[in-house]
Amino acid sequence: MVVLYLALLFGGVVCFVLYYVAQYRVATLLRQRHPQQWKIIAEPEEGSRSAVRIWMRLQLVLRTARPRLPELLQDAAITRWYRVWRWALWLAWACWFAALYLQWRAR
């Protein structure tokens, strides 16, 4: 029981890290292979250009362009990392909630 609990906690941490790695890889691939599309994300219409602002705009693009981004770019690597980004957070939370359930049941 303890081994399963620790495995779920570890799996949750790994999935959270994978979520951010996938986001970084999507941004890197967009920057390298599709500079015109990256320019739309990275350069704001008004105001200053900062890392936090670029991250927020990338989040907006990834969340709102769910079915369209992979179709529009026709890039297998971006599609693959986009799918990892999309599912890793759900898996992380599922692992953590399962670990909490095990902890609750053990009491």
mmCIF file with all atom_site columns, C-alpha atoms in Angstrom:
data_model
loop_
_atom_site.group_PDB
_atom_site.id
_atom_site.type_symbol
_atom_site.label_atom_id
_atom_site.label_alt_id
_atom_site.label_comp_id
_atom_site.label_asym_id
_atom_site.label_entity_id
_atom_site.label_seq_id
_atom_site.pdbx_PDB_ins_code
_atom_site.Cartn_x
_atom_site.Cartn_y
_atom_site.Cartn_z
_atom_site.occupancy
_atom_site.B_iso_or_equiv
_atom_site.pdbx_formal_charge
_atom_site.auth_seq_id
_atom_site.auth_comp_id
_atom_site.auth_asym_id
_atom_site.auth_atom_id
_atom_site.pdbx_PDB_model_num
ATOM 1   C CA . MET A 1 1   ? 0.000  0.000  0.000   1.00 0.00 ? 1   MET A CA 1
ATOM 2   C CA . VAL A 1 2   ? 2.817  2.383  0.850   1.00 0.00 ? 2   VAL A CA 1
ATOM 3   C CA . VAL A 1 3   ? 4.624  1.521  -2.369  1.00 0.00 ? 3   VAL A CA 1
ATOM 4   C CA . LEU A 1 4   ? 1.512  2.297  -4.426  1.00 0.00 ? 4   LEU A CA 1
ATOM 5   C CA . TYR A 1 5   ? 1.031  5.577  -2.549  1.00 0.00 ? 5   TYR A CA 1
ATOM 6   C CA . LEU A 1 6   ? 4.624  6.659  -3.185  1.00 0.00 ? 6   LEU A CA 1
ATOM 7   C CA . ALA A 1 7   ? 4.414  5.556  -6.813  1.00 0.00 ? 7   ALA A CA 1
ATOM 8   C CA . LEU A 1 8   ? 1.292  7.695  -7.321  1.00 0.00 ? 8   LEU A CA 1
ATOM 9   C CA . LEU A 1 9   ? 2.957  10.705 -5.716  1.00 0.00 ? 9   LEU A CA 1
ATOM 10  C CA . PHE A 1 10  ? 6.063  10.230 -7.833  1.00 0.00 ? 10  PHE A CA 1
ATOM 11  C CA . GLY A 1 11  ? 3.952  9.731  -10.967 1.00 0.00 ? 11  GLY A CA 1
ATOM 12  C CA . GLY A 1 12  ? 2.134  12.975 -10.220 1.00 0.00 ? 12  GLY A CA 1
ATOM 13  C CA . VAL A 1 13  ? 5.387  14.894 -9.875  1.00 0.00 ? 13  VAL A CA 1
ATOM 14  C CA . VAL A 1 14  ? 6.730  13.376 -13.106 1.00 0.00 ? 14  VAL A CA 1
ATOM 15  C CA . CYS A 1 15  ? 3.555  14.312 -14.986 1.00 0.00 ? 15  CYS A CA 1
ATOM 16  C CA . PHE A 1 16  ? 3.675  17.892 -13.656 1.00 0.00 ? 16  PHE A CA 1
ATOM 17  C CA . VAL A 1 17  ? 7.287  18.225 -14.802 1.00 0.00 ? 17  VAL A CA 1
ATOM 18  C CA . LEU A 1 18  ? 6.411  16.671 -18.154 1.00 0.00 ? 18  LEU A CA 1
ATOM 19  C CA . TYR A 1 19  ? 3.616  19.220 -18.560 1.00 0.00 ? 19  TYR A CA 1
ATOM 20  C CA . TYR A 1 20  ? 6.110  22.096 -18.367 1.00 0.00 ? 20  TYR A CA 1
ATOM 21  C CA . VAL A 1 21  ? 8.738  20.323 -20.479 1.00 0.00 ? 21  VAL A CA 1
ATOM 22  C CA . ALA A 1 22  ? 6.147  19.713 -23.210 1.00 0.00 ? 22  ALA A CA 1
ATOM 23  C CA . GLN A 1 23  ? 5.139  23.360 -23.140 1.00 0.00 ? 23  GLN A CA 1
ATOM 24  C CA . TYR A 1 24  ? 8.786  24.392 -23.459 1.00 0.00 ? 24  TYR A CA 1
ATOM 25  C CA . ARG A 1 25  ? 9.305  21.988 -26.373 1.00 0.00 ? 25  ARG A CA 1
ATOM 26  C CA . VAL A 1 26  ? 6.217  23.296 -28.208 1.00 0.00 ? 26  VAL A CA 1
ATOM 27  C CA . ALA A 1 27  ? 7.515  26.847 -27.792 1.00 0.00 ? 27  ALA A CA 1
ATOM 28  C CA . THR A 1 28  ? 11.003 25.868 -28.958 1.00 0.00 ? 28  THR A CA 1
ATOM 29  C CA . LEU A 1 29  ? 9.695  24.025 -32.011 1.00 0.00 ? 29  LEU A CA 1
ATOM 30  C CA . LEU A 1 30  ? 7.390  26.909 -32.893 1.00 0.00 ? 30  LEU A CA 1
ATOM 31  C CA . ARG A 1 31  ? 10.281 29.352 -32.577 1.00 0.00 ? 31  ARG A CA 1
ATOM 32  C CA . GLN A 1 32  ? 12.574 27.237 -34.775 1.00 0.00 ? 32  GLN A CA 1
ATOM 33  C CA . ARG A 1 33  ? 10.241 25.811 -37.417 1.00 0.00 ? 33  ARG A CA 1
ATOM 34  C CA . HIS A 1 34  ? 7.444  28.374 -37.612 1.00 0.00 ? 34  HIS A CA 1
ATOM 35  C CA . PRO A 1 35  ? 8.918  31.814 -36.901 1.00 0.00 ? 35  PRO A CA 1
ATOM 36  C CA . GLN A 1 36  ? 5.951  33.711 -38.363 1.00 0.00 ? 36  GLN A CA 1
ATOM 37  C CA . GLN A 1 37  ? 3.496  32.009 -36.008 1.00 0.00 ? 37  GLN A CA 1
ATOM 38  C CA . TRP A 1 38  ? 5.883  32.439 -33.082 1.00 0.00 ? 38  TRP A CA 1
ATOM 39  C CA . LYS A 1 39  ? 6.167  36.138 -33.875 1.00 0.00 ? 39  LYS A CA 1
ATOM 40  C CA . ILE A 1 40  ? 2.403  36.469 -33.373 1.00 0.00 ? 40  ILE A CA 1
ATOM 41  C CA . ILE A 1 41  ? 2.722  34.893 -29.917 1.00 0.00 ? 41  ILE A CA 1
ATOM 42  C CA . ALA A 1 42  ? 5.924  36.610 -28.799 1.00 0.00 ? 42  ALA A CA 1
ATOM 43  C CA . GLU A 1 43  ? 5.308  40.178 -29.922 1.00 0.00 ? 43  GLU A CA 1
ATOM 44  C CA . PRO A 1 44  ? 2.443  41.916 -28.122 1.00 0.00 ? 44  PRO A CA 1
ATOM 45  C CA . GLU A 1 45  ? 0.320  44.523 -29.865 1.00 0.00 ? 45  GLU A CA 1
ATOM 46  C CA . GLU A 1 46  ? 1.039  47.021 -27.113 1.00 0.00 ? 46  GLU A CA 1
ATOM 47  C CA . GLY A 1 47  ? 3.158  47.205 -24.003 1.00 0.00 ? 47  GLY A CA 1
ATOM 48  C CA . SER A 1 48  ? 6.495  45.663 -23.190 1.00 0.00 ? 48  SER A CA 1
ATOM 49  C CA . ARG A 1 49  ? 7.765  42.235 -24.162 1.00 0.00 ? 49  ARG A CA 1
ATOM 50  C CA . SER A 1 50  ? 8.501  40.088 -21.125 1.00 0.00 ? 50  SER A CA 1
ATOM 51  C CA . ALA A 1 51  ? 8.945  36.391 -20.459 1.00 0.00 ? 51  ALA A CA 1
ATOM 52  C CA . VAL A 1 52  ? 5.808  36.234 -18.321 1.00 0.00 ? 52  VAL A CA 1
ATOM 53  C CA . ARG A 1 53  ? 3.751  37.914 -21.015 1.00 0.00 ? 53  ARG A CA 1
ATOM 54  C CA . ILE A 1 54  ? 5.052  35.515 -23.679 1.00 0.00 ? 54  ILE A CA 1
ATOM 55  C CA . TRP A 1 55  ? 4.288  32.563 -21.393 1.00 0.00 ? 55  TRP A CA 1
ATOM 56  C CA . MET A 1 56  ? 0.738  33.833 -20.823 1.00 0.00 ? 56  MET A CA 1
ATOM 57  C CA . ARG A 1 57  ? 0.162  34.331 -24.547 1.00 0.00 ? 57  ARG A CA 1
ATOM 58  C CA . LEU A 1 58  ? 1.517  30.846 -25.284 1.00 0.00 ? 58  LEU A CA 1
ATOM 59  C CA . GLN A 1 59  ? -0.879 29.425 -22.664 1.00 0.00 ? 59  GLN A CA 1
ATOM 60  C CA . LEU A 1 60  ? -3.741 31.247 -24.345 1.00 0.00 ? 60  LEU A CA 1
ATOM 61  C CA . VAL A 1 61  ? -2.791 29.890 -27.773 1.00 0.00 ? 61  VAL A CA 1
ATOM 62  C CA . LEU A 1 62  ? -2.381 26.332 -26.519 1.00 0.00 ? 62  LEU A CA 1
ATOM 63  C CA . ARG A 1 63  ? -5.670 26.366 -24.637 1.00 0.00 ? 63  ARG A CA 1
ATOM 64  C CA . THR A 1 64  ? -7.829 28.052 -27.270 1.00 0.00 ? 64  THR A CA 1
ATOM 65  C CA . ALA A 1 65  ? -6.354 26.426 -30.368 1.00 0.00 ? 65  ALA A CA 1
ATOM 66  C CA . ARG A 1 66  ? -6.954 22.916 -29.091 1.00 0.00 ? 66  ARG A CA 1
ATOM 67  C CA . PRO A 1 67  ? -7.986 21.074 -32.250 1.00 0.00 ? 67  PRO A CA 1
ATOM 68  C CA . ARG A 1 68  ? -6.619 23.649 -34.671 1.00 0.00 ? 68  ARG A CA 1
ATOM 69  C CA . LEU A 1 69  ? -2.943 24.122 -33.780 1.00 0.00 ? 69  LEU A CA 1
ATOM 70  C CA . PRO A 1 70  ? -1.685 20.666 -34.846 1.00 0.00 ? 70  PRO A CA 1
ATOM 71  C CA . GLU A 1 71  ? -3.888 20.735 -37.954 1.00 0.00 ? 71  GLU A CA 1
ATOM 72  C CA . LEU A 1 72  ? -2.758 24.185 -39.024 1.00 0.00 ? 72  LEU A CA 1
ATOM 73  C CA . LEU A 1 73  ? 0.968  23.610 -38.640 1.00 0.00 ? 73  LEU A CA 1
ATOM 74  C CA . GLN A 1 74  ? 1.123  20.028 -39.976 1.00 0.00 ? 74  GLN A CA 1
ATOM 75  C CA . ASP A 1 75  ? 4.152  19.333 -37.794 1.00 0.00 ? 75  ASP A CA 1
ATOM 76  C CA . ALA A 1 76  ? 4.333  15.857 -36.217 1.00 0.00 ? 76  ALA A CA 1
ATOM 77  C CA . ALA A 1 77  ? 6.722  16.873 -33.429 1.00 0.00 ? 77  ALA A CA 1
ATOM 78  C CA . ILE A 1 78  ? 4.576  19.821 -32.351 1.00 0.00 ? 78  ILE A CA 1
ATOM 79  C CA . THR A 1 79  ? 1.478  17.625 -32.471 1.00 0.00 ? 79  THR A CA 1
ATOM 80  C CA . ARG A 1 80  ? 3.158  14.995 -30.307 1.00 0.00 ? 80  ARG A CA 1
ATOM 81  C CA . TRP A 1 81  ? 4.368  17.496 -27.686 1.00 0.00 ? 81  TRP A CA 1
ATOM 82  C CA . TYR A 1 82  ? 0.998  19.236 -27.774 1.00 0.00 ? 82  TYR A CA 1
ATOM 83  C CA . ARG A 1 83  ? -0.718 15.952 -26.904 1.00 0.00 ? 83  ARG A CA 1
ATOM 84  C CA . VAL A 1 84  ? 1.756  15.360 -24.071 1.00 0.00 ? 84  VAL A CA 1
ATOM 85  C CA . TRP A 1 85  ? 1.079  18.894 -22.791 1.00 0.00 ? 85  TRP A CA 1
ATOM 86  C CA . ARG A 1 86  ? -2.662 18.351 -23.026 1.00 0.00 ? 86  ARG A CA 1
ATOM 87  C CA . TRP A 1 87  ? -2.786 15.060 -21.107 1.00 0.00 ? 87  TRP A CA 1
ATOM 88  C CA . ALA A 1 88  ? 0.099  15.327 -18.629 1.00 0.00 ? 88  ALA A CA 1
ATOM 89  C CA . LEU A 1 89  ? -1.702 17.734 -16.316 1.00 0.00 ? 89  LEU A CA 1
ATOM 90  C CA . TRP A 1 90  ? -4.810 15.529 -16.190 1.00 0.00 ? 90  TRP A CA 1
ATOM 91  C CA . LEU A 1 91  ? -2.702 12.480 -15.391 1.00 0.00 ? 91  LEU A CA 1
ATOM 92  C CA . ALA A 1 92  ? -0.784 14.369 -12.708 1.00 0.00 ? 92  ALA A CA 1
ATOM 93  C CA . TRP A 1 93  ? -3.960 15.413 -10.919 1.00 0.00 ? 93  TRP A CA 1
ATOM 94  C CA . ALA A 1 94  ? -5.410 11.908 -11.249 1.00 0.00 ? 94  ALA A CA 1
ATOM 95  C CA . CYS A 1 95  ? -2.305 10.436 -9.626  1.00 0.00 ? 95  CYS A CA 1
ATOM 96  C CA . TRP A 1 96  ? -2.389 12.943 -6.791  1.00 0.00 ? 96  TRP A CA 1
ATOM 97  C CA . PHE A 1 97  ? -6.088 12.468 -6.114  1.00 0.00 ? 97  PHE A CA 1
ATOM 98  C CA . ALA A 1 98  ? -5.612 8.698  -6.115  1.00 0.00 ? 98  ALA A CA 1
ATOM 99  C CA . ALA A 1 99  ? -2.769 9.124  -3.610  1.00 0.00 ? 99  ALA A CA 1
ATOM 100 C CA . LEU A 1 100 ? -5.023 11.294 -1.427  1.00 0.00 ? 100 LEU A CA 1
ATOM 101 C CA . TYR A 1 101 ? -7.731 8.655  -1.612  1.00 0.00 ? 101 TYR A CA 1
ATOM 102 C CA . LEU A 1 102 ? -5.258 5.970  -0.510  1.00 0.00 ? 102 LEU A CA 1
ATOM 103 C CA . GLN A 1 103 ? -4.158 8.181  2.355   1.00 0.00 ? 103 GLN A CA 1
ATOM 104 C CA . TRP A 1 104 ? -7.777 8.734  3.395   1.00 0.00 ? 104 TRP A CA 1
ATOM 105 C CA . ARG A 1 105 ? -8.573 4.998  3.184   1.00 0.00 ? 105 ARG A CA 1
ATOM 106 C CA . ALA A 1 106 ? -5.527 4.137  5.319   1.00 0.00 ? 106 ALA A CA 1
ATOM 107 C CA . ARG A 1 107 ? -6.851 6.144  8.280   1.00 0.00 ? 107 ARG A CA 1
#
